[in-house]
Coordinates of C-alpha atoms in Angstrom, one line a residue:
M1 CA 56.8 91.0 94.7
L2 CA 57.0 90.5 90.9
D3 CA 53.7 91.0 89.2
T4 CA 53.1 88.0 87.0
A5 CA 49.7 88.9 85.8
S6 CA 51.0 90.3 82.6
I7 CA 53.0 87.2 81.6
P8 CA 51.1 85.3 78.9
V9 CA 50.1 81.7 79.7
T10 CA 50.7 79.1 77.0
P11 CA 47.9 76.5 76.7
A12 CA 49.0 72.9 77.3
D13 CA 48.2 71.9 73.8
A14 CA 50.3 74.6 72.2
S15 CA 52.9 73.6 69.7
A16 CA 56.6 73.9 70.5
A17 CA 56.9 76.9 68.2
D18 CA 54.3 78.7 70.3
R19 CA 55.7 77.9 73.7
P20 CA 57.7 80.5 75.7
E21 CA 61.4 80.2 75.4
L22 CA 63.6 80.8 78.4
T23 CA 66.8 82.6 77.4
P24 CA 70.2 82.3 79.3
T25 CA 69.6 85.8 80.7
G26 CA 66.4 84.8 82.4
S27 CA 64.1 86.5 79.9
V28 CA 61.1 84.9 78.3
R29 CA 60.8 85.0 74.6
L30 CA 57.4 84.5 72.9
R31 CA 56.9 83.6 69.3
S32 CA 53.7 84.4 67.6
A33 CA 52.0 82.8 64.6
T34 CA 53.3 85.6 62.4
G35 CA 56.9 85.0 63.4
A36 CA 57.1 88.1 65.6
I37 CA 59.2 87.8 68.8
R38 CA 58.7 89.6 72.1
T39 CA 61.3 89.4 74.8
L40 CA 59.7 90.0 78.2
G41 CA 62.8 90.0 80.4
A42 CA 62.8 89.8 84.2
N43 CA 60.1 92.5 84.4
P44 CA 57.3 92.3 81.8
A45 CA 56.3 95.9 82.7
T46 CA 59.5 97.2 81.2
A47 CA 59.7 94.8 78.3
P48 CA 60.6 96.4 74.9
V49 CA 57.7 96.4 72.4
M50 CA 58.7 94.7 69.2
L51 CA 56.3 95.7 66.5
H52 CA 57.8 93.6 63.7
P53 CA 59.6 90.3 63.6
G54 CA 62.9 91.8 62.3
D55 CA 63.2 93.9 65.5
A56 CA 64.5 90.9 67.3
I57 CA 67.1 90.0 64.7
P58 CA 70.7 90.6 65.9
T59 CA 72.6 93.3 64.0
R60 CA 75.2 91.0 62.6
R61 CA 72.5 88.7 61.1
R62 CA 70.6 91.7 59.8
V63 CA 73.6 92.9 58.0
L64 CA 74.1 89.5 56.4
Y65 CA 70.5 89.5 55.2
I66 CA 70.8 92.9 53.6
I67 CA 74.0 91.9 51.8
L68 CA 72.3 88.8 50.4
L69 CA 69.1 90.5 49.6
G70 CA 71.0 93.4 47.9
A71 CA 72.8 90.9 45.8
L72 CA 69.5 89.3 44.8
T73 CA 68.2 92.8 43.9
A74 CA 71.3 93.4 41.7
L75 CA 70.8 90.2 39.7
G76 CA 68.0 91.9 37.7
P77 CA 69.9 95.0 36.6
F78 CA 73.1 93.0 35.9
T79 CA 71.2 90.5 33.8
I80 CA 69.7 93.4 31.8
D81 CA 72.8 95.6 31.4
L82 CA 75.9 93.5 31.8
Y83 CA 76.0 92.5 28.1
L84 CA 75.3 96.0 26.6
P85 CA 79.0 96.7 25.8
A86 CA 79.0 93.5 23.7
F87 CA 76.3 94.7 21.3
P88 CA 78.8 95.5 18.5
V89 CA 80.5 92.2 18.9
L90 CA 77.2 90.3 18.8
E91 CA 76.2 92.3 15.7
A92 CA 79.4 91.1 13.9
D93 CA 79.3 87.5 15.2
F94 CA 75.7 86.9 14.1
Q95 CA 76.1 89.1 11.0
T96 CA 72.9 91.0 11.7
T97 CA 71.7 94.5 12.4
S98 CA 72.0 96.6 15.5
A99 CA 68.2 96.7 15.7
A100 CA 68.0 92.9 15.8
I101 CA 70.5 92.8 18.6
Q102 CA 68.5 95.4 20.5
L103 CA 65.5 93.1 20.3
T104 CA 67.3 90.7 22.7
L105 CA 67.3 93.5 25.2
T106 CA 63.6 94.1 24.6
G107 CA 63.0 90.4 25.2
T108 CA 64.9 90.5 28.5
M109 CA 62.8 93.5 29.7
I110 CA 59.6 91.8 28.7
G111 CA 60.7 88.6 30.6
F112 CA 61.7 90.7 33.5
A113 CA 58.3 92.4 33.7
V114 CA 56.4 89.1 33.2
G115 CA 58.5 87.4 35.9
Q116 CA 57.8 90.1 38.4
L117 CA 54.1 90.1 37.8
V118 CA 54.0 86.3 38.3
V119 CA 56.5 85.8 41.1
G120 CA 55.3 88.6 43.4
P121 CA 51.7 87.4 43.9
L122 CA 52.9 83.8 44.0
S123 CA 55.2 84.6 46.8
D124 CA 52.3 86.1 48.7
K125 CA 50.4 82.8 48.3
V126 CA 53.0 80.0 48.9
G127 CA 55.8 81.8 50.7
R128 CA 59.0 83.6 49.6
R129 CA 61.6 80.8 49.3
M130 CA 60.1 78.3 46.9
P131 CA 59.3 80.8 44.0
L132 CA 62.7 82.4 44.5
I133 CA 64.5 79.1 44.3
A134 CA 62.5 78.0 41.3
V135 CA 63.1 81.1 39.1
T136 CA 66.8 81.4 40.2
V137 CA 67.3 77.8 38.8
L138 CA 65.6 79.0 35.6
H139 CA 68.0 82.0 35.4
V140 CA 71.0 79.7 35.8
L141 CA 69.8 77.4 33.0
A142 CA 68.9 80.3 30.7
S143 CA 72.3 82.0 31.2
A144 CA 74.0 78.7 30.3
A145 CA 71.8 78.5 27.2
A146 CA 72.6 82.0 26.2
A147 CA 76.4 81.3 26.4
L148 CA 75.9 78.3 24.1
S149 CA 73.4 80.0 21.7
P150 CA 74.3 79.2 18.0
T151 CA 71.8 81.7 16.6
L152 CA 70.3 85.0 17.4
I153 CA 66.9 83.5 17.8
T154 CA 68.0 81.1 20.5
L155 CA 69.9 83.9 22.2
G156 CA 66.8 86.0 22.2
A157 CA 64.7 83.2 23.7
A158 CA 67.4 82.5 26.4
R159 CA 67.5 86.2 27.2
F160 CA 63.7 86.2 27.7
F161 CA 63.9 83.4 30.3
M162 CA 66.9 85.1 31.9
G163 CA 64.7 88.1 32.5
V164 CA 62.0 85.9 34.0
G165 CA 64.5 84.2 36.2
A166 CA 66.1 87.4 37.4
A167 CA 62.8 89.1 38.2
A168 CA 62.3 87.3 41.5
G169 CA 65.4 88.7 43.2
G170 CA 64.3 92.3 43.6
V171 CA 60.6 91.5 44.2
V172 CA 61.2 88.8 46.8
A173 CA 64.0 90.8 48.5
M174 CA 61.7 93.8 49.0
A175 CA 58.9 91.5 50.2
I176 CA 61.2 89.8 52.7
V177 CA 62.3 93.2 54.1
R178 CA 58.6 94.2 54.4
D179 CA 57.8 90.9 56.1
L180 CA 60.5 91.6 58.8
F181 CA 60.3 95.4 59.2
G182 CA 57.9 98.3 59.3
G183 CA 57.8 102.0 60.0
K184 CA 61.0 103.9 60.2
R185 CA 63.3 100.8 60.3
L186 CA 61.7 99.8 57.0
V187 CA 62.9 103.1 55.5
V188 CA 66.5 102.3 56.5
M189 CA 66.4 98.7 55.3
L190 CA 64.8 99.5 52.0
S191 CA 67.3 102.3 51.4
R192 CA 70.0 99.7 51.3
L193 CA 68.1 97.8 48.6
A194 CA 67.3 101.1 46.7
L195 CA 71.0 101.9 46.8
V196 CA 71.7 98.6 44.9
S197 CA 68.8 99.2 42.5
G198 CA 70.1 102.6 41.6
V199 CA 73.8 101.9 41.3
A200 CA 73.6 98.4 39.6
P201 CA 72.2 99.7 36.2
V202 CA 75.0 102.3 36.1
V203 CA 78.0 100.1 37.0
A204 CA 76.8 96.9 35.1
P205 CA 77.9 98.2 31.7
L206 CA 81.3 99.2 33.1
I207 CA 81.8 95.7 34.5
G208 CA 80.7 94.2 31.2
S209 CA 83.3 96.3 29.4
A210 CA 86.0 95.0 31.7
L211 CA 84.9 91.4 31.2
L212 CA 85.1 91.8 27.4
I213 CA 88.8 92.6 27.8
V214 CA 89.5 89.1 29.2
M215 CA 86.8 87.0 27.6
A216 CA 84.5 86.6 24.7
W217 CA 80.9 87.7 24.9
Q218 CA 79.8 84.2 25.9
G219 CA 81.8 84.6 29.0
I220 CA 79.5 87.3 30.2
F221 CA 76.6 84.9 30.4
V222 CA 78.8 82.3 32.1
V223 CA 79.5 85.0 34.8
L224 CA 75.8 85.6 35.1
A225 CA 75.2 81.8 35.5
V226 CA 77.8 81.6 38.3
Y227 CA 76.2 84.7 39.9
G228 CA 72.8 82.9 39.8
V229 CA 74.3 79.7 41.4
V230 CA 75.7 81.8 44.3
M231 CA 72.3 83.3 44.9
L232 CA 70.7 79.9 44.7
V233 CA 73.0 78.4 47.3
S234 CA 72.5 81.5 49.5
T235 CA 68.7 81.2 49.3
I236 CA 68.7 77.5 50.1
F237 CA 71.1 77.7 53.1
I238 CA 70.9 81.2 54.5
I239 CA 67.8 83.2 53.6
P240 CA 64.8 82.2 55.8
E241 CA 61.2 81.9 55.0
T242 CA 59.7 85.1 56.3
L243 CA 56.0 84.6 55.4
P244 CA 54.5 82.0 57.8
P245 CA 51.6 79.9 56.6
A246 CA 49.3 81.8 59.0
R247 CA 49.9 85.0 57.0
R248 CA 49.4 83.5 53.6
H249 CA 45.6 83.0 54.0
D250 CA 44.5 86.3 55.5
K251 CA 40.9 87.2 54.7
G252 CA 40.8 89.5 51.6
S253 CA 44.2 88.3 50.3
T254 CA 43.5 84.7 49.4
T255 CA 43.7 85.1 45.6
T256 CA 45.9 86.8 43.2
W257 CA 43.1 88.9 41.9
Q258 CA 42.2 90.1 45.4
R259 CA 45.8 91.1 46.1
Y260 CA 46.0 93.0 42.9
R261 CA 42.7 94.7 43.6
S262 CA 43.8 95.6 47.1
V263 CA 47.0 97.2 45.9
L264 CA 45.8 98.9 42.8
S265 CA 42.8 100.4 44.6
D266 CA 45.2 102.4 46.8
R267 CA 45.4 105.9 45.6
V268 CA 48.8 106.5 47.2
F269 CA 50.2 103.4 45.7
L270 CA 49.1 104.4 42.2
G271 CA 50.6 107.8 42.6
V272 CA 53.9 106.3 43.8
L273 CA 53.8 103.9 40.9
V274 CA 53.8 106.9 38.5
I275 CA 56.6 108.6 40.4
G276 CA 58.7 105.5 40.5
G277 CA 58.3 104.9 36.8
M278 CA 59.3 108.4 36.0
N279 CA 62.2 108.3 38.4
F280 CA 63.6 105.2 36.6
S281 CA 62.8 106.7 33.2
G282 CA 64.8 109.8 33.9
L283 CA 67.8 107.7 35.0
F284 CA 67.5 105.4 32.0
S285 CA 67.3 108.3 29.6
Y286 CA 70.6 109.4 30.9
L287 CA 72.0 105.9 30.6
S288 CA 70.9 105.5 27.0
A289 CA 72.0 108.9 25.8
S290 CA 75.2 109.6 27.8
P291 CA 77.5 107.3 25.8
F292 CA 76.8 109.2 22.6
L293 CA 76.7 112.6 24.3
F294 CA 80.0 112.4 26.1
Q295 CA 82.0 110.2 23.7
E296 CA 80.8 111.7 20.5
G297 CA 79.7 115.2 21.6
Y298 CA 82.4 116.0 24.2
G299 CA 85.2 113.7 22.9
F300 CA 85.5 111.4 26.0
D301 CA 87.5 108.2 25.6
P302 CA 86.1 105.0 27.2
Q303 CA 88.2 105.5 30.3
A304 CA 87.1 109.1 30.9
Y305 CA 83.5 108.0 30.3
G306 CA 83.9 105.3 32.9
L307 CA 85.2 107.8 35.4
L308 CA 82.1 109.9 34.7
F309 CA 79.9 107.0 35.4
A310 CA 81.7 106.3 38.7
V311 CA 81.3 109.9 39.9
N312 CA 77.6 110.0 39.0
S313 CA 77.2 106.7 40.9
L314 CA 78.4 108.5 44.0
G315 CA 75.5 110.9 43.6
I316 CA 73.0 108.0 43.7
V317 CA 74.8 106.6 46.8
F318 CA 74.6 109.9 48.6
G319 CA 71.0 110.5 47.7
V320 CA 69.8 107.1 48.8
Q321 CA 71.6 107.2 52.1
M322 CA 70.5 110.7 53.0
A323 CA 66.9 110.0 52.0
S324 CA 66.7 107.1 54.4
R325 CA 67.6 109.5 57.3
L326 CA 65.4 112.3 56.2
A327 CA 62.4 110.1 55.4
A328 CA 62.6 108.5 58.9
R329 CA 62.5 112.0 60.4
F330 CA 60.2 114.0 58.1
G331 CA 58.3 111.3 56.1
P332 CA 59.1 109.9 52.7
Q333 CA 56.4 111.9 51.0
W334 CA 58.1 115.1 51.9
V335 CA 61.5 113.9 50.7
L336 CA 59.8 113.0 47.4
A337 CA 58.5 116.6 47.2
F338 CA 62.0 117.9 47.1
S339 CA 63.5 115.1 45.0
T340 CA 61.0 115.4 42.2
A341 CA 61.2 119.1 42.2
G342 CA 65.0 118.7 42.0
T343 CA 64.8 116.6 38.9
V344 CA 62.8 119.3 37.1
V345 CA 65.1 122.1 38.3
F346 CA 68.4 120.4 37.5
G347 CA 67.2 119.0 34.3
S348 CA 66.1 122.5 33.2
A349 CA 69.5 123.8 34.3
I350 CA 71.2 121.4 31.8
I351 CA 69.0 122.8 29.0
L352 CA 69.7 126.4 30.0
A353 CA 73.5 125.8 30.3
D354 CA 73.5 124.1 26.9
S355 CA 71.6 127.0 25.3
L356 CA 74.1 129.5 26.8
G357 CA 77.0 127.5 25.5
L358 CA 78.6 126.8 28.9
G359 CA 80.1 123.6 27.6
L360 CA 81.1 120.4 29.4
W361 CA 80.9 121.7 33.0
G362 CA 77.6 123.3 32.3
T363 CA 76.2 119.8 31.6
M364 CA 78.1 117.7 34.2
V365 CA 77.4 119.7 37.3
P366 CA 73.6 119.9 37.0
L367 CA 73.6 116.3 35.7
F368 CA 75.3 115.1 38.9
L369 CA 72.7 117.0 40.9
F370 CA 69.9 115.5 38.8
I371 CA 71.1 112.0 39.4
T372 CA 71.5 112.7 43.1
S373 CA 67.9 113.8 43.2
V374 CA 66.9 110.6 41.5
G375 CA 68.7 108.7 44.3
F376 CA 66.8 110.6 47.0
G377 CA 63.6 109.3 45.4
F378 CA 64.4 105.5 45.2
P379 CA 63.9 104.5 48.9
C380 CA 61.0 106.8 49.4
V381 CA 59.0 105.3 46.5
Q382 CA 59.6 101.8 47.9
V383 CA 58.6 102.7 51.4
L384 CA 55.4 104.4 50.4
A385 CA 54.5 101.5 48.1
L386 CA 55.2 98.7 50.6
D387 CA 54.5 100.1 54.1
R388 CA 50.8 100.2 53.3
H389 CA 50.6 96.7 51.9
G390 CA 52.3 94.3 54.3
K391 CA 49.9 91.4 53.5
A392 CA 50.5 91.8 49.8
A393 CA 54.1 92.9 49.8
G394 CA 55.1 90.5 47.0
T395 CA 52.4 91.8 44.8
A396 CA 53.1 95.4 45.5
A397 CA 56.8 94.9 44.9
S398 CA 56.2 93.1 41.6
I399 CA 53.9 95.8 40.2
L400 CA 56.4 98.5 41.3
G401 CA 59.3 96.7 39.7
A402 CA 57.5 95.8 36.5
V403 CA 56.3 99.4 36.0
N404 CA 59.7 100.9 36.8
F405 CA 61.6 98.8 34.2
G406 CA 58.7 98.7 31.7
V407 CA 58.1 102.4 31.6
A408 CA 61.8 103.2 31.6
G409 CA 62.4 100.8 28.7
A410 CA 59.6 102.6 26.7
V411 CA 60.6 106.2 27.6
S412 CA 64.4 106.1 27.3
P413 CA 64.3 105.6 23.5
L414 CA 62.6 109.0 23.2
V415 CA 66.0 110.7 23.5
G416 CA 67.1 109.0 20.2
W417 CA 63.8 109.9 18.6
L418 CA 64.1 113.6 19.5
S419 CA 67.7 113.5 18.3
A420 CA 67.1 111.7 15.0
S421 CA 68.0 114.7 12.8
A422 CA 70.7 116.5 14.7
G423 CA 72.2 113.8 17.0
I424 CA 72.0 113.5 20.8
T425 CA 72.8 116.7 22.6
A426 CA 72.6 117.8 26.3
T427 CA 69.3 119.5 25.5
T428 CA 67.6 116.5 23.9
M429 CA 68.7 114.3 26.7
A430 CA 67.6 116.7 29.4
S431 CA 64.3 117.4 27.7
V432 CA 63.2 113.8 28.4
M433 CA 64.6 114.0 31.9
V434 CA 62.6 117.2 32.7
G435 CA 59.4 115.7 31.2
C436 CA 59.8 112.7 33.5
G437 CA 60.4 114.9 36.5
A438 CA 57.4 117.1 35.7
I439 CA 55.1 114.1 35.5
A440 CA 56.4 112.9 38.8
V441 CA 55.7 116.2 40.4
I442 CA 52.2 116.3 39.1
A443 CA 51.6 112.7 40.3
L444 CA 52.9 113.6 43.8
W445 CA 50.7 116.6 44.4
T446 CA 47.5 115.4 42.6
I447 CA 47.4 111.7 43.3
V448 CA 49.6 111.0 46.4
R449 CA 48.8 114.3 48.1
P450 CA 51.6 114.4 50.7
R451 CA 49.4 116.0 53.4
T452 CA 47.1 113.0 53.4
V453 CA 49.8 110.4 53.9
Q454 CA 49.9 109.1 57.5
A455 CA 53.2 109.2 59.4
L456 CA 55.3 106.1 59.6
T457 CA 55.1 103.9 62.7
P458 CA 58.1 104.0 65.0

């Protein structure tokens, strides 16, 4: 006889959302207040245990979510980097200096950081969808204003609000993934977003260069506006609300200040914050220096330089995807131990090869390995930052994103400062990269302390 003692009984006054649902196969599906789903099947004793709501999502739907959330994540890097190739054109059109044009980039980065710090905690308080919809509308309007800007001042203001509007994509996307998944599956899902986060800043300038061939610089902002519209429609009609009201008012997480205090009092999170900032800074140091190094130093034409970018992007892709598998098996903290050490070793190899006069290949080979090591770090940083803070995932993601881009924006100009007298060389570029890697190594072993980090849940 079937033992029915373990089948939960729903009270008569329960809402429809809480009642058991009978599936066509005869199984019973229970929905909890947090959105989690448990399928009991014909025999409750053999029912699969679903620790997180996303465990019950069909594979096809899960793939759709990742594609859309990845596109949301890419909106930020594309907003920041897509117009970089247009700097000389903007300088000529507005009859100003290159330093003044670069201030529009600074304004974008500031807006991006401010937007993340606001949207993340807000999404923990009121849910994921409404903040995402609101700031995406802001991004679309600001992009249109940038395309129509008659002066550099109005362009700078529009770029600031574009940064604010683009900030929500990456923050809310990571928070949504954390709402739905945990443990080892969280590693896999976040690795997909980390892949986008790592590749988008690299390929965005290449796409911007291609757009300038067929349109004026204003067209780049029109493209970004259209991109924002697509994301807005997807958010409204496809992306679900993943933070039920029951989880927005948990004790200890009812105010923005409490969420910030909860996250920033976590030693592991603080260490990962440093590592993530240094990881991004090493990558941005390469991005800011490589056009001068390879085109002026090694004589690359734009097409050859674009090919170099594409090859190095493959290093990030490989690193991110391998890291997701290794982190699920050995733990993200141990993958970070090797990836941070790799950035120091391969960055130092660039300096050594340059001092020995090994030429182009002496720079390109260790540079590819350095970028691959950076790719290994991206998903591990996100997992360690978010897995511990499911109730404040939006806040944690916002702090992580703001620090990543803010610190990278501050550190990457150091390459130009070190090269002020002799021009950018492989050694000056790699010196900043090694410094970033060394700080990450120190933070890992003195703040995070891998041996103290608990293993991921199944």
